[in-house]
Coordinates of C-alpha atoms in Angstrom, one line a residue:
V1162 CA 2.6 -6.3 -17.9
I1163 CA 4.3 -9.3 -15.8
Q1164 CA 2.2 -11.9 -14.5
N1165 CA 2.4 -15.6 -12.5
Q1166 CA 1.4 -18.2 -14.5
D1167 CA -1.9 -20.5 -13.2
T1168 CA -3.9 -17.8 -11.5
T1169 CA -5.7 -20.3 -10.4
N1170 CA -3.8 -23.1 -8.1
G1171 CA -1.2 -20.8 -8.1
N1172 CA 2.5 -20.6 -7.9
T1173 CA 5.0 -20.6 -5.2
N1174 CA 8.6 -18.8 -4.1
I1175 CA 9.2 -16.7 -7.7
T1176 CA 11.6 -14.4 -7.9
L1177 CA 12.0 -10.8 -9.3
R1178 CA 14.5 -8.6 -9.1
N1179 CA 16.8 -5.2 -11.1
F1180 CA 14.6 -4.5 -13.4
K1181 CA 12.4 -1.0 -14.1
I1182 CA 8.6 -1.2 -15.6
D1183 CA 7.9 1.7 -18.3
G1184 CA 3.3 1.7 -18.5
N1185 CA 3.8 4.5 -20.9
D1186 CA -0.4 4.9 -19.9
N1187 CA -0.8 7.4 -22.3
G1188 CA 1.2 6.0 -25.3
N1189 CA -1.2 2.9 -24.8
S1190 CA -4.9 1.8 -24.8
G1191 CA -5.1 -1.0 -22.4
T1192 CA -7.1 -0.5 -19.5
G1193 CA -6.8 -2.2 -16.5
L1194 CA -2.7 -3.2 -16.4
S1195 CA -0.8 -3.8 -13.5
G1196 CA 2.2 -3.7 -13.8
I1197 CA 3.2 -6.7 -11.7
N1198 CA 0.2 -8.8 -10.8
F1199 CA -0.1 -11.3 -8.5
E1200 CA -2.2 -14.2 -8.0
Y1201 CA -2.8 -17.3 -6.1
V1202 CA 1.3 -16.8 -4.9
T1203 CA 2.8 -17.5 -1.9
N1204 CA 6.8 -17.0 -0.6
S1205 CA 7.9 -15.2 -3.2
K1206 CA 9.5 -11.6 -3.1
I1207 CA 9.7 -8.7 -5.5
E1208 CA 13.1 -7.2 -4.9
N1209 CA 14.7 -3.1 -6.5
V1210 CA 12.3 -2.7 -8.8
W1211 CA 10.7 0.2 -10.1
V1212 CA 7.6 0.4 -11.2
Y1213 CA 6.1 4.0 -13.6
D1214 CA 3.0 4.9 -15.6
V1215 CA 1.1 1.8 -15.6
E1216 CA -2.5 2.3 -16.2
D1217 CA -3.5 0.7 -13.0
Y1218 CA -2.1 -1.1 -9.9
G1219 CA 1.4 -0.8 -9.8
I1220 CA 2.6 -4.4 -8.3
R1221 CA -1.3 -6.7 -7.0
S1222 CA -1.2 -9.5 -5.2
D1223 CA -5.0 -10.7 -5.3
K1224 CA -5.8 -13.8 -2.8
S1225 CA -1.3 -14.4 -2.0
S1226 CA 0.4 -14.8 1.2
D1227 CA 3.9 -14.4 2.5
I1228 CA 5.6 -12.1 -0.6
F1229 CA 8.1 -10.1 0.1
I1230 CA 8.1 -6.5 -1.6
T1231 CA 11.6 -4.1 -0.8
N1232 CA 14.2 -1.9 -2.1
C1233 CA 11.3 -0.8 -5.2
T1234 CA 10.0 2.7 -6.7
L1235 CA 6.1 3.1 -7.2
E1236 CA 5.9 5.7 -9.1
S1237 CA 2.9 7.9 -11.1
N1238 CA 0.6 4.3 -11.1
Y1239 CA -2.2 3.4 -8.3
G1240 CA 1.1 2.2 -6.2
I1241 CA 0.5 -1.3 -4.2
H1242 CA -2.9 -2.9 -4.1
L1243 CA -3.6 -5.9 -1.8
G1244 CA -6.8 -7.8 -1.5
S1245 CA -10.1 -7.5 -2.7
N1246 CA -10.5 -10.9 -2.5
Y1247 CA -7.5 -11.8 0.7
A1248 CA -4.1 -11.2 0.6
Y1249 CA -2.6 -12.7 3.7
R1250 CA 1.5 -11.7 5.4
H1251 CA 3.1 -9.5 3.2
I1252 CA 6.0 -7.7 4.2
I1253 CA 6.7 -4.0 2.5
A1254 CA 9.5 -2.4 4.1
N1255 CA 12.1 0.2 2.4
N1256 CA 10.6 1.3 -1.0
Y1257 CA 10.1 4.6 -2.1
F1258 CA 6.5 5.6 -3.5
L1259 CA 6.1 9.2 -5.8
S1260 CA 3.0 10.9 -7.3
N1261 CA 1.0 7.6 -6.6
S1262 CA -3.6 7.9 -6.4
Y1263 CA -2.5 5.4 -3.6
G1264 CA 0.1 4.6 -2.1
I1265 CA -0.7 0.5 -0.9
F1266 CA -4.5 0.0 -0.6
F1267 CA -5.2 -2.9 1.6
A1268 CA -8.8 -3.7 0.6
W1269 CA -11.3 -6.0 2.0
Q1270 CA -10.1 -8.5 5.1
T1271 CA -6.1 -8.2 3.9
D1272 CA -4.6 -9.0 6.7
Y1273 CA -1.5 -9.3 9.3
H1274 CA 0.9 -7.4 7.4
L1275 CA 4.2 -5.3 7.1
V1276 CA 5.0 -2.2 6.5
I1277 CA 8.1 -0.6 7.4
G1278 CA 11.0 1.5 6.9
N1279 CA 9.2 3.1 3.2
V1280 CA 8.8 6.4 2.0
F1281 CA 5.5 8.2 0.8
K1282 CA 5.6 11.5 -0.6
D1283 CA 3.0 13.8 -2.7
N1284 CA 0.8 10.9 -2.9
G1285 CA -2.9 11.0 -3.0
T1286 CA -3.4 8.6 -0.2
S1287 CA -0.3 7.2 1.0
L1288 CA -2.2 4.1 2.6
L1289 CA -5.2 3.6 3.0
L1290 CA -6.5 0.2 5.1
Y1291 CA -10.0 -0.9 4.0
S1292 CA -13.0 -2.5 5.2
S1293 CA -12.0 -5.5 7.2
T1294 CA -8.1 -4.9 7.3
D1295 CA -7.1 -5.9 10.6
Y1296 CA -4.0 -7.1 11.9
N1297 CA -1.6 -4.5 10.1
I1298 CA 1.8 -3.4 11.5
V1299 CA 2.8 -0.1 9.7
I1300 CA 6.0 1.2 11.8
G1301 CA 8.6 3.5 10.9
N1302 CA 7.2 4.8 7.3
E1303 CA 8.0 9.1 6.4
F1304 CA 4.8 10.9 4.3
Y1305 CA 4.6 13.9 2.6
E1306 CA 2.7 16.0 1.1
E1307 CA 0.3 13.9 1.1
T1308 CA -3.0 15.6 -0.7
S1309 CA -5.5 13.2 0.8
A1310 CA -4.0 11.4 3.9
G1311 CA -1.3 10.7 5.1
V1312 CA -2.8 7.1 6.5
T1313 CA -6.4 6.4 6.4
I1314 CA -8.2 3.6 8.4
R1315 CA -11.8 3.1 7.3
D1316 CA -14.5 0.0 8.9
S1317 CA -11.3 -1.9 9.8
S1318 CA -9.8 -3.0 13.6
N1319 CA -7.0 -4.2 15.9
N1320 CA -4.0 -2.5 13.8
I1321 CA -1.2 -0.4 14.8
I1322 CA 0.2 3.0 13.8
S1323 CA 3.7 3.1 15.4
N1324 CA 6.6 6.1 15.3
N1325 CA 6.3 7.2 12.3
A1326 CA 6.6 11.2 10.7
F1327 CA 4.3 12.8 8.9
Y1328 CA 5.8 15.8 7.0
N1329 CA 2.5 18.1 6.1
S1330 CA 0.8 15.2 5.1
G1331 CA -3.1 15.4 4.5
S1332 CA -5.0 18.7 3.1
G1333 CA -8.6 19.5 3.0
T1334 CA -11.2 19.7 5.9
S1335 CA -12.2 16.3 6.2
N1336 CA -7.9 14.5 6.0
G1337 CA -5.1 14.7 8.1
S1338 CA -2.2 12.6 8.7
I1339 CA -4.2 10.4 9.8
R1340 CA -7.6 9.8 9.4
I1341 CA -10.0 6.8 10.8
Y1342 CA -14.1 6.7 10.3
G1343 CA -16.1 4.0 9.7
N1344 CA -16.5 0.9 12.1
T1345 CA -13.4 1.2 13.4
S1346 CA -12.1 -0.2 16.5
H1347 CA -8.9 -1.6 18.8
N1348 CA -6.7 0.4 16.2
L1349 CA -3.7 1.8 18.7
I1350 CA -2.0 4.6 17.5
T1351 CA 1.4 5.7 19.1
S1352 CA 4.3 7.7 19.0
N1353 CA 4.2 9.5 15.9
Q1354 CA 5.2 12.4 15.0
I1355 CA 3.3 14.8 12.7
Y1356 CA 4.5 17.9 11.2
H1357 CA 2.5 20.6 9.6
S1358 CA 2.2 24.2 8.4
N1359 CA -0.7 23.7 6.2
G1360 CA -2.7 23.9 9.1
Y1361 CA -5.2 20.8 9.3
A1362 CA -6.2 18.4 11.2
G1363 CA -3.0 15.8 12.3
I1364 CA -5.5 12.9 13.2
N1365 CA -8.8 13.5 12.0
I1366 CA -11.5 11.3 13.8
V1367 CA -15.1 11.1 11.4
D1368 CA -18.1 9.8 12.9

């Protein structure tokens, strides 16, 4: 729906603020549509935007850096997607993620991000750090009733998951509130609170 103008040489100092995108997924025939798509964007902000029911990602940031995403609502999309071709230094703060397939998907070599003060509810996997996604900090977030996992770390290292709260987050014997597997090392998991009544794992480490 919204795309920065120059996806070859890039753009900088963009601010998107105070509006709603209703993707009306069932009412259109488009494919691969994102609500907001940044490519080669730097030093930009997305603030107080509600992205609802788009066909693909609510917000996609690819080959972009120094992006601040705050006070947004991502609902019934694929949430926020960073990567798959290098995205660095995003601050994702004080957002609400509801009923998305993914809340935030860090995809392949997307590093040095801060995820702080967000609320995730009824998503599939709320936060996925996937394939060489390193040196990220996830702190002070709340996770509720994920159907798959709260936080999954796969083939990624040197991340910090700290002072988060998980409430019945993660179902199924292969998931858990925090799930770690693959070629994964040197991640710090500390001072999280995990509340479970569904009988599944709090932290699940898979060979």
